[in-house]
Coordinates of C-alpha atoms in Angstrom, one line a residue:
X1 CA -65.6 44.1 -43.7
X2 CA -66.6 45.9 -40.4
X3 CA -67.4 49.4 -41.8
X4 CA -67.0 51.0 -38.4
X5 CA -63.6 50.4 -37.9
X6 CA -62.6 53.4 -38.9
X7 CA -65.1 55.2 -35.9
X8 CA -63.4 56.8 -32.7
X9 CA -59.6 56.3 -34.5
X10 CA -57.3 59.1 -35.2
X11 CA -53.8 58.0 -35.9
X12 CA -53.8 56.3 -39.2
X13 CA -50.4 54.5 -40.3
X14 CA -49.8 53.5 -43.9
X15 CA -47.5 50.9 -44.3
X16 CA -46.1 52.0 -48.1
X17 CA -48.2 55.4 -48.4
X18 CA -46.3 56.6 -51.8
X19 CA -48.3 53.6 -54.0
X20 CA -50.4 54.5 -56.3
X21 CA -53.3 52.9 -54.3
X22 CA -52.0 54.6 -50.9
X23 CA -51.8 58.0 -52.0
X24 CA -55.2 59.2 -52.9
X25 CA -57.0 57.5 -49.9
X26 CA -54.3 59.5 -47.7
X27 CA -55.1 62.6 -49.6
X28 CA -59.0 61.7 -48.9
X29 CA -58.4 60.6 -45.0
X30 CA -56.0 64.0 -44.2
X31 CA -59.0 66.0 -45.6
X32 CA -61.2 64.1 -43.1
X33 CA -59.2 65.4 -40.6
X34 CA -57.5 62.2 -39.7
X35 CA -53.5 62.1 -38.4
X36 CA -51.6 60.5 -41.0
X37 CA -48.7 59.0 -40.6
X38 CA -47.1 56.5 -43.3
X39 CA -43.6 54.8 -44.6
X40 CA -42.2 53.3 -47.8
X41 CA -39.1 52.1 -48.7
X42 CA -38.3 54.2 -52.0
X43 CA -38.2 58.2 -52.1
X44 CA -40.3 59.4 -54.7
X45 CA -42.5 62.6 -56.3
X46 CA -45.6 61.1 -54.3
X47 CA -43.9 60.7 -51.1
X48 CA -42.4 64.1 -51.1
X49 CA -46.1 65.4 -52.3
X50 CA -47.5 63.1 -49.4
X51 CA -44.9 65.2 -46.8
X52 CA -46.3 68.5 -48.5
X53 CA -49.6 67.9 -47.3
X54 CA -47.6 67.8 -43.6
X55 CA -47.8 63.9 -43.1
X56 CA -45.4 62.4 -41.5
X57 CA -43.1 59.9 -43.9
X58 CA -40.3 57.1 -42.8
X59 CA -38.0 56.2 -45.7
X60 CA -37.7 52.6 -44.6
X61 CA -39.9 50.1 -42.8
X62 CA -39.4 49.2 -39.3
X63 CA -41.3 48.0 -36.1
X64 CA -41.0 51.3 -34.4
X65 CA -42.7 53.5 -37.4
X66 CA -46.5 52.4 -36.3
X67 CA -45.9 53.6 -32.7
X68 CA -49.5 55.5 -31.7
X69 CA -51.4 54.5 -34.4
X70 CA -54.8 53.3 -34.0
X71 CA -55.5 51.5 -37.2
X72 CA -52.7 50.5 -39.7
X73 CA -53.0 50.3 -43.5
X74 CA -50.6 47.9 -45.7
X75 CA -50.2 47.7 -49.5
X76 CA -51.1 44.0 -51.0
X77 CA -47.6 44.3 -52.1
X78 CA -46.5 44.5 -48.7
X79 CA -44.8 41.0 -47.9
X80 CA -45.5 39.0 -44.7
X81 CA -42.1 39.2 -43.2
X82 CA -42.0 42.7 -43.8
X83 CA -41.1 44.2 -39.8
X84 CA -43.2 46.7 -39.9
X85 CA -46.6 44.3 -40.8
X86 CA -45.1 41.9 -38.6
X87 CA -45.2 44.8 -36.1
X88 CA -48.3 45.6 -37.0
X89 CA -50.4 42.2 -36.6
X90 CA -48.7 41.9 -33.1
X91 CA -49.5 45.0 -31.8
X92 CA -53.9 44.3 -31.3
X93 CA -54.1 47.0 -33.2
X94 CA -56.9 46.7 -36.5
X95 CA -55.0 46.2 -39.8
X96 CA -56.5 47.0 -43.0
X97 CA -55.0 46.4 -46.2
X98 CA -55.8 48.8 -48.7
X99 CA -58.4 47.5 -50.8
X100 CA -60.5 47.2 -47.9
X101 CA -60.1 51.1 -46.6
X102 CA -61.4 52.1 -49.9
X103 CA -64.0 49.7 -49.4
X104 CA -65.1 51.6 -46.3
X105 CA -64.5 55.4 -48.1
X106 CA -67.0 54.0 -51.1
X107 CA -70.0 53.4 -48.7
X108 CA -69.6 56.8 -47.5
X109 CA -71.7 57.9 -50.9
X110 CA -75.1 58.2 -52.2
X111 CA -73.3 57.9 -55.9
X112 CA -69.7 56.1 -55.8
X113 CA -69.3 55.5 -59.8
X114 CA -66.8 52.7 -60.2
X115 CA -65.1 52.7 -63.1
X116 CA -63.6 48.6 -63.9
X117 CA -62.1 46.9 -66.7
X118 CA -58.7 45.6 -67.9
X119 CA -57.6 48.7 -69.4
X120 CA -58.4 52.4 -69.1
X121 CA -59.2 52.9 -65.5
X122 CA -57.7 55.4 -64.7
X123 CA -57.9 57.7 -67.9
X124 CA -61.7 57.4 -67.5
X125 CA -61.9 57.9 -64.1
X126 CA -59.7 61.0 -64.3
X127 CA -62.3 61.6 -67.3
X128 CA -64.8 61.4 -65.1
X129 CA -62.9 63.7 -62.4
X130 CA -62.2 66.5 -65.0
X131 CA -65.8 66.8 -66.5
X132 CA -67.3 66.9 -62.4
X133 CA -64.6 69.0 -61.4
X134 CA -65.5 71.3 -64.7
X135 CA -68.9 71.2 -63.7
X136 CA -68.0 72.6 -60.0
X137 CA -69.7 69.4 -58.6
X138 CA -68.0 69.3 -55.1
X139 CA -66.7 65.7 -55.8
X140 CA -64.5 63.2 -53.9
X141 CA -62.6 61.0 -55.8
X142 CA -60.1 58.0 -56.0
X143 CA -57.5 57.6 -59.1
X144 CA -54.5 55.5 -59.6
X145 CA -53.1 58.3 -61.3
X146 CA -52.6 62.3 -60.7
X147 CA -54.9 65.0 -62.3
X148 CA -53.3 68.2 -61.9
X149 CA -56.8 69.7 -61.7
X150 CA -57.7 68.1 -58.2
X151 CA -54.1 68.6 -56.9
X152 CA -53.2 64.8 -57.1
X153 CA -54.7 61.4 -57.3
X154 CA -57.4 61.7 -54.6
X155 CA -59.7 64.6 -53.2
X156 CA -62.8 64.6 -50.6
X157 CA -65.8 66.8 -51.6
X158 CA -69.3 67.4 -49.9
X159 CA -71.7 66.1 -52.6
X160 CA -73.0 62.6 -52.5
X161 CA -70.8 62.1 -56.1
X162 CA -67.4 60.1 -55.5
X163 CA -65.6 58.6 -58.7
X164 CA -63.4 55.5 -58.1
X165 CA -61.5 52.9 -59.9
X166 CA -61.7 50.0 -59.4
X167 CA -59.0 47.2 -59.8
X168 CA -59.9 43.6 -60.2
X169 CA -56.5 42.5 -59.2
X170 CA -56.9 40.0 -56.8
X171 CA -60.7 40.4 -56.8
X172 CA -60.0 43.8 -54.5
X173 CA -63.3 45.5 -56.5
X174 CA -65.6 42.9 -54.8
X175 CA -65.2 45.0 -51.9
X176 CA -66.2 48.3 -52.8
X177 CA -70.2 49.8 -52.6
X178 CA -71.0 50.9 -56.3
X179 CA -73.8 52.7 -57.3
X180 CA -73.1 53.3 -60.7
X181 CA -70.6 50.3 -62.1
X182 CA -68.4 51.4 -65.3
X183 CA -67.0 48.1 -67.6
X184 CA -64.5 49.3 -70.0
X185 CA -63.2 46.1 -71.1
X186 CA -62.3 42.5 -69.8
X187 CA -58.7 40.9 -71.2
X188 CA -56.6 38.1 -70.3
X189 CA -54.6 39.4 -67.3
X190 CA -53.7 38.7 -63.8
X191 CA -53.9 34.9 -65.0
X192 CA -51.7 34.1 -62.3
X193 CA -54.3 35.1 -59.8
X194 CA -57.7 33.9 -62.0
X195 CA -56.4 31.0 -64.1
X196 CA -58.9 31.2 -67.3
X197 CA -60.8 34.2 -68.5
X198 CA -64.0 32.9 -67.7
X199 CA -62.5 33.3 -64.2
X200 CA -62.3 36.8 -65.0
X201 CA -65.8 37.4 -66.4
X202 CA -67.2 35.8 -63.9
X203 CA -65.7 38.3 -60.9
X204 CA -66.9 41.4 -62.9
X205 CA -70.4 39.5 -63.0
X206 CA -70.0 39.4 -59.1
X207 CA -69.4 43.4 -59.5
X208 CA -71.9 43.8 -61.2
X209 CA -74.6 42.6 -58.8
X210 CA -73.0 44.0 -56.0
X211 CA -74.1 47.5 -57.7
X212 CA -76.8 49.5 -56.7
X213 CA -78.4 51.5 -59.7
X214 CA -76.8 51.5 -63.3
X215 CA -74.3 49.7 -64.8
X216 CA -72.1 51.2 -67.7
X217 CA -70.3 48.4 -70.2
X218 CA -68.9 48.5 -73.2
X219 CA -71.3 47.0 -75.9
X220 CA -68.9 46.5 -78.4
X221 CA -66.8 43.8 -76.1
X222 CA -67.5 40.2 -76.3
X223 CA -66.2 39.6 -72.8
X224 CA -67.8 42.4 -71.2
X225 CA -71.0 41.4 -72.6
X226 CA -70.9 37.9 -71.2
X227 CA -70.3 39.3 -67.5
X228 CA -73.7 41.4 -68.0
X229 CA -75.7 38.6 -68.8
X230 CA -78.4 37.7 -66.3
X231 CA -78.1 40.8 -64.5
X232 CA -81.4 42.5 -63.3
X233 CA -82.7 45.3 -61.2
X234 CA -80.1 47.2 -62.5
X235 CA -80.2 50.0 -65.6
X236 CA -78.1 48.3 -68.4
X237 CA -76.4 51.2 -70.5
X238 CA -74.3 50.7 -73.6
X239 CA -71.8 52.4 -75.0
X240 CA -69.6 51.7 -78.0
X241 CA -69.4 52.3 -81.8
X242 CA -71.5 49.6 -82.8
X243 CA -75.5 50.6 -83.6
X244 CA -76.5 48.5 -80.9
X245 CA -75.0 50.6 -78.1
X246 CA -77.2 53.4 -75.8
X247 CA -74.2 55.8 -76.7
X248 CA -72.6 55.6 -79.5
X249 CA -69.0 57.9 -80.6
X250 CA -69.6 58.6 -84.5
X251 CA -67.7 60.9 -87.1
X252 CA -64.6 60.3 -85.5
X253 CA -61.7 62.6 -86.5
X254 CA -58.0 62.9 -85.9
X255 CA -57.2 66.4 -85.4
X256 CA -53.6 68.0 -85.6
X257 CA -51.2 66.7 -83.0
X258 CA -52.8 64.6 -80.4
X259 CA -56.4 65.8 -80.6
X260 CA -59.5 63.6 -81.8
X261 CA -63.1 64.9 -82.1
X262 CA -66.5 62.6 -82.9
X263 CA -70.3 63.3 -82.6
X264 CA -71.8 61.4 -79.6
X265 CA -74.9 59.9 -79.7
X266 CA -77.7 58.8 -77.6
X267 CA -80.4 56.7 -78.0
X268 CA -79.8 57.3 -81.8
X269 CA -80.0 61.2 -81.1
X270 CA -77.2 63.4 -81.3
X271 CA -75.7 64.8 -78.2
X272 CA -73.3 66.6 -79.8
X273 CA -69.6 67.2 -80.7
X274 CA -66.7 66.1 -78.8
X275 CA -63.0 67.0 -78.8
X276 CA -60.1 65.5 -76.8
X277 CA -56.5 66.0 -76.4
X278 CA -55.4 62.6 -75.9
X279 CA -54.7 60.6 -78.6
X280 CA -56.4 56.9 -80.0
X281 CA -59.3 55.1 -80.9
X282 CA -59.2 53.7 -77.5
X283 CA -59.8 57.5 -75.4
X284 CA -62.8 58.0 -77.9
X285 CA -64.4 54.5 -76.0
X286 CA -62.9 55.7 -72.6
X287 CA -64.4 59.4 -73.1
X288 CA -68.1 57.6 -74.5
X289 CA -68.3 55.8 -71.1
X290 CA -67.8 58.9 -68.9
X291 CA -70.2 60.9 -71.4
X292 CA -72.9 57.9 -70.1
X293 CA -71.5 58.1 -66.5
X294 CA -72.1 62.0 -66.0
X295 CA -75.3 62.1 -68.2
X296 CA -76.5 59.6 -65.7
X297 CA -75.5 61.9 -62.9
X298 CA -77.6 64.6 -64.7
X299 CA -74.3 66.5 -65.8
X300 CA -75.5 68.8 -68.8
X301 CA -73.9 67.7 -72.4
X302 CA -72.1 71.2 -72.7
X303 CA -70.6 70.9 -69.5
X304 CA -69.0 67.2 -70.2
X305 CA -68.1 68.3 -73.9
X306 CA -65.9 71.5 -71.7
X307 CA -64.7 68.7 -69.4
X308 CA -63.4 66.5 -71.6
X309 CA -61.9 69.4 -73.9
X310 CA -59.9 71.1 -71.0
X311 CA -58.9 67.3 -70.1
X312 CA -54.8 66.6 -70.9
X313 CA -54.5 63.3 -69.9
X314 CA -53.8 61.4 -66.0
X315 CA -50.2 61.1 -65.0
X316 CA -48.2 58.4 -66.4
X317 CA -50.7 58.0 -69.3
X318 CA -49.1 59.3 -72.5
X319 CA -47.6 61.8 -70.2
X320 CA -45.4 64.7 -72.8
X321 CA -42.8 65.2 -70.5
X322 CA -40.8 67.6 -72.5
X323 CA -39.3 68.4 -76.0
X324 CA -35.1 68.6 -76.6
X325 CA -34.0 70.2 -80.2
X326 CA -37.0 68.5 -81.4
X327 CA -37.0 64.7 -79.5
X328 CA -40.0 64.7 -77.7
X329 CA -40.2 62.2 -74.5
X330 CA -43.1 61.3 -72.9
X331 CA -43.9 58.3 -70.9
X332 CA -46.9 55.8 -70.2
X333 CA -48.3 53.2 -68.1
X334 CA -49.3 50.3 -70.9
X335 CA -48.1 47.0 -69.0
X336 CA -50.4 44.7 -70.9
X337 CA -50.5 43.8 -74.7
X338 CA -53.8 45.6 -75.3
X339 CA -52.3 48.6 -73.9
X340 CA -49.2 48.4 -75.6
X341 CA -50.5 48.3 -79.2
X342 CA -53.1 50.9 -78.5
X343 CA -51.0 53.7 -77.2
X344 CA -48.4 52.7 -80.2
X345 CA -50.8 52.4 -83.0
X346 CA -52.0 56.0 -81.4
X347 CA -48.3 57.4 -81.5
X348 CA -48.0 55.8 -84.8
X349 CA -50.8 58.4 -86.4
X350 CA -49.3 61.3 -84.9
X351 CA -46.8 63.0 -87.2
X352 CA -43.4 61.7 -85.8
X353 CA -40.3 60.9 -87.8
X354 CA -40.1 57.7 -85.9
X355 CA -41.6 56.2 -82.5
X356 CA -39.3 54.5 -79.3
X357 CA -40.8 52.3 -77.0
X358 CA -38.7 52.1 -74.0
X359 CA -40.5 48.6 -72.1
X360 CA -39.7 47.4 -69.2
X361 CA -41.8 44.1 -68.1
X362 CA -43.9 44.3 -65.5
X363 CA -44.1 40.9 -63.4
X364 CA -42.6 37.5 -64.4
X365 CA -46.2 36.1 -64.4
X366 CA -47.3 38.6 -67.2
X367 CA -44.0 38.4 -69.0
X368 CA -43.9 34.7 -69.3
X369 CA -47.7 34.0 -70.0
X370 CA -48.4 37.0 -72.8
X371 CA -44.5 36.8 -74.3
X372 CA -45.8 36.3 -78.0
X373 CA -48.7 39.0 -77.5
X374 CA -45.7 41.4 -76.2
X375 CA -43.5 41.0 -79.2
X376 CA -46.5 41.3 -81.4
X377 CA -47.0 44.8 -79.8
X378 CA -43.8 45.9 -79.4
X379 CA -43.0 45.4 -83.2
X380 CA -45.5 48.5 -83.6
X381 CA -42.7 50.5 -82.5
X382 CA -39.9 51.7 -84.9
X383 CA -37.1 51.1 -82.6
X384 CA -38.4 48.9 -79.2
X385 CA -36.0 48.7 -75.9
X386 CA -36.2 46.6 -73.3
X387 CA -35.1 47.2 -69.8
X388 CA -35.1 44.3 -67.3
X389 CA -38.3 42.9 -65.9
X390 CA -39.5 44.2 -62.5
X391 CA -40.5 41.7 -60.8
X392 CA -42.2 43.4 -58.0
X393 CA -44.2 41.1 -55.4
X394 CA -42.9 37.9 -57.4
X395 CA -40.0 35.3 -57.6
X396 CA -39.0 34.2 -61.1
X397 CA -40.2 30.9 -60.4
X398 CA -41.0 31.2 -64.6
X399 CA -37.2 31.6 -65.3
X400 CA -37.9 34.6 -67.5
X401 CA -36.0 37.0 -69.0
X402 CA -35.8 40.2 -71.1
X403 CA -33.6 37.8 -73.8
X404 CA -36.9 35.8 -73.9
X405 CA -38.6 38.6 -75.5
X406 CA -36.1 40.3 -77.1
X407 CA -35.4 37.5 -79.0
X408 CA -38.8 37.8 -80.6
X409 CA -38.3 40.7 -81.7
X410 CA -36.0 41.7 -84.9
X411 CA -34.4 45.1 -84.2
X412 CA -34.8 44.9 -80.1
X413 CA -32.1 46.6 -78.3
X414 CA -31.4 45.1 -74.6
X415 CA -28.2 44.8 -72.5
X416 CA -28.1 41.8 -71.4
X417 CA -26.7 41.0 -68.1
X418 CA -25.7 37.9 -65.4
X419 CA -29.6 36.1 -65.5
X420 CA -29.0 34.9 -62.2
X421 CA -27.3 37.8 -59.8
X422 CA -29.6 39.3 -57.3
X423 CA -31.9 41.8 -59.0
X424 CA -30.8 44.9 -56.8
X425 CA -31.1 49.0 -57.0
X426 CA -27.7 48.8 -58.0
X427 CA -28.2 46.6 -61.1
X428 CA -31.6 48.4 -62.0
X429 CA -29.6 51.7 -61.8
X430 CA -27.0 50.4 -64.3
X431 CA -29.6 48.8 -66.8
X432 CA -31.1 51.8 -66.1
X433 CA -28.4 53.8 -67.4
X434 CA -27.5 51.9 -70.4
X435 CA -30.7 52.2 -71.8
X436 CA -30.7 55.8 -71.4
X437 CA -27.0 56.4 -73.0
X438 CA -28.1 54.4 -76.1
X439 CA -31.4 56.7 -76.5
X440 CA -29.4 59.7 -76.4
X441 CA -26.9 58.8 -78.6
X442 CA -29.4 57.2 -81.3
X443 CA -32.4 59.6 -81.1
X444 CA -32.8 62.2 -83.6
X445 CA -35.1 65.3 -84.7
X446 CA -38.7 64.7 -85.1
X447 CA -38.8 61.6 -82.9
X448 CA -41.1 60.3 -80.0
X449 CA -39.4 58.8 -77.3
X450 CA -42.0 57.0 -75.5
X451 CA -41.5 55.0 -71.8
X452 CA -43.8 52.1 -71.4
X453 CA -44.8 50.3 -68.1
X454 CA -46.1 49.9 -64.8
X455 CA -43.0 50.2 -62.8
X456 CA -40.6 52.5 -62.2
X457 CA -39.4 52.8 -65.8
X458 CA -40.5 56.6 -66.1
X459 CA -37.3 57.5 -64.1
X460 CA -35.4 56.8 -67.8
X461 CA -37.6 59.2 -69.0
X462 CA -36.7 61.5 -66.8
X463 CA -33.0 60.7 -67.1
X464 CA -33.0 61.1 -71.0
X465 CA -34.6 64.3 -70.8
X466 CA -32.1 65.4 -68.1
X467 CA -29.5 64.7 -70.0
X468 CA -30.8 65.8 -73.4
X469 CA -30.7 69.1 -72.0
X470 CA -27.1 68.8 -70.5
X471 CA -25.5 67.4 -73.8
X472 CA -27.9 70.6 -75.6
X473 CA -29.1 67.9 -78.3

């Protein structure tokens, strides 16, 4: 990628600015000083935060919304006979799509840590956010999720630091400039895109050497380990809770509610105490490998313990939403197996009468190829729901469906509906709705009501809570 292209432009568009992936490098462009103007097709909380910040948005994509722009940026899940890409690609003007913008933003620092791996991204690069932030390091950053305390999901500082995750969908983290490479983990997923997991180890290898100075993995993963193998001229860190690892989390404690604490070690010398907020054996790793990060930026060990204290979790990621007579509803962004039994076994050892887990599949692809591993996870739960799957950039070539996987599971409550009408807002809407009528009818006192995916299924979060509060349950 040409990383000039962005020199002498001023009118940015962003074709589908309220993603996940749009929003922050919007956030970090407008505080460049750049004109923004962007579309999407949905109206959401980002896209009305986007218009706070005094950008321009189109609800709806047409040919006439890139009109001025000098460079145009498009989603991956943008399809090619959308009007307004067509319009784009027509026009001579350069279009980016996103992955390779943040490409560009990455080699604009003397210390882009990129925080990769199947799971945990964004927790530990919000992690990593808090504890810099904490610090008063003038950071930028990139996150697939918001942190209230940088005022959203991306910010542009004046220090040489900028944290970034860094998604292996599609290989898009081939194209960024790490300096400092995070591995949390590497799992079976996106197998319609890489085929085997060798596949998959073998692109984080590529990450790897495309780093510059250090590379953080996770010692205790077999996978992981694999794509470190043969890697020189780099500084190989560890972390884990085996002895092996450079930093080690030992003395781990649940604490009342959601909190955790554990000594930290490194080298075999204690660093000292720890306490988070956020729940599971899974945040202790997560935390560990933004300890290593931010010791290796020369962060002082009180200052990440603060961080990580005063940290309450990213948006979307076991997200307490509110608490009705009791019923308390939160809502998270597990979409894959792993992430599923993790944040259930987590809600399972807090001290609720009984835990929901409100699903909805993400992709027909995932669905299809991990169906056994999803039941397996789901039966964690003490009362699991499924909504339809959201296909999102696919076509149910896999003739899958929510029956599939309820079926698997004894005790599953779904509403089925006509398999083969058109998957529209409308039907969504009314699944939807179902789902949320059956929660508030069924839930009781002392219960966790927990909304699990990738999608848009925190909107029946929202809904049960809303009406919760009308029905004064």
């Amino acid at each position: 990628m040409n990383k000039s292209v962005l020199e002498g432009k001023q009118h940015i568009h962003f074709i589908g600015i309220g993603g996940s992936g749009m929003y922050p490098l919007a956030q970090i462009l407008h505080a460049k000083g750049y004109y923004l103007t962007g579309s999407d097709n949905n109206e959401t909380d980002t896209l009305q935060a986007v218009r706070n910040m005094g950008i321009p948005v189109m609800l709806g994509q047409r040919a006439e919304n890139i009109e001025g722009a000098d460079l145009i940026v498009h989603t991956a899940a943008i399809m090619a006979d959308n009007p307004e890409l067509i319009a784009a690609r027509a026009s001579g003007v350069p279009v980016l799509e996103r992955s390779e913008l943040l490409g560009i933003v990455s080699s604009w620092y003397g210390d882009a840590v990129c925080v990769s791996g199947t799971h945990g991204k964004t927790t530990t690069t919000s992690m990593l956010a808090q504890i810099l932030y904490t610090a008063k390091v003038d950071l930028s950053a990139f996150i697939g999720g918001k942190l209230p305390c940088i005022g959203g999901s991306g910010c542009s500082g004046s220090s040489e630091v900028f944290v970034c995750e860094a998604c292996e969908f599609v290989d898009t983290f081939l194209k960024l400039y790490p300096d400092t490479a995070v591995i949390l983990n590497i799992d079976a997923d996106h197998l319609d895109y890489f085929k085997t997991v060798d596949n998959i180890i073998r692109s984080f290898h590529k990450f790897c050497e495309l780093t510059t100075k250090s590379i953080i993995y996770n010692g205790d993963d077999a996978n992981t380990c694999k794509a470190v193998e043969g890697i020189t001229g780099k500084n190989l860190v560890s972390f884990g809770y085996g002895e092996q690892n450079d930093y080690r989390a030992v003395d781990v404690e649940i604490l009342s509610g959601s909190s955790m604490a554990y000594t930290a070690l490194k080298n075999g010398e204690i660093l000292g105490r720890i306490t988070l907020q956020v729940p599971g054996a899974h945040n202790v790793l997560n935390s560990l490998a933004a300890v290593a990060a931010c010791d290796g930026l020369g962060i002082p060990f009180a200052a990440i313990a603060q961080g990580l204290a005063e940290f309450r979790g990213a948006g979307r990621r076991f997200e307490i939403l509110g608490q009705v007579n009791g019923i308390t509803i939160a809502d998270d962004y597990a979409h894959h197996p792993t992430e599923l039994t993790a944040t259930l076994q987590a809600a399972k050892n807090m001290p609720y009468k009984r835990v929901w887990a409100v699903f909805q599949p993400f992709t027909f692809s995932r669905t299809a190829q991990h169906l056994d591993e999803f039941a397996d996870s789901l039966r964690i739960a003490d009362i699991p729901v499924l909504t339809d799957i959201m296909g999102s950039r696919e076509k149910n070539t896999y003739h899958i469906y929510t029956r599939h996987l309820a079926e698997k599971i004894e005790g599953c409550v779904w509403f089925p509906q006509d398999e083969e009408a058109e998957y529209t807002d409308e039907r969504k809407y009314s699944n939807f709705e179902s789902v949320c009528n059956y929660v508030c009818e069924h839930a009781q006192e002392g219960d966790l009501v927990l909304t699990m995916g990738c999608g848009d299924v925190y909107k029946v979060a929202k809904m049960i809570l809303g009406r919760l509060h009308e029905e004064g349950k």
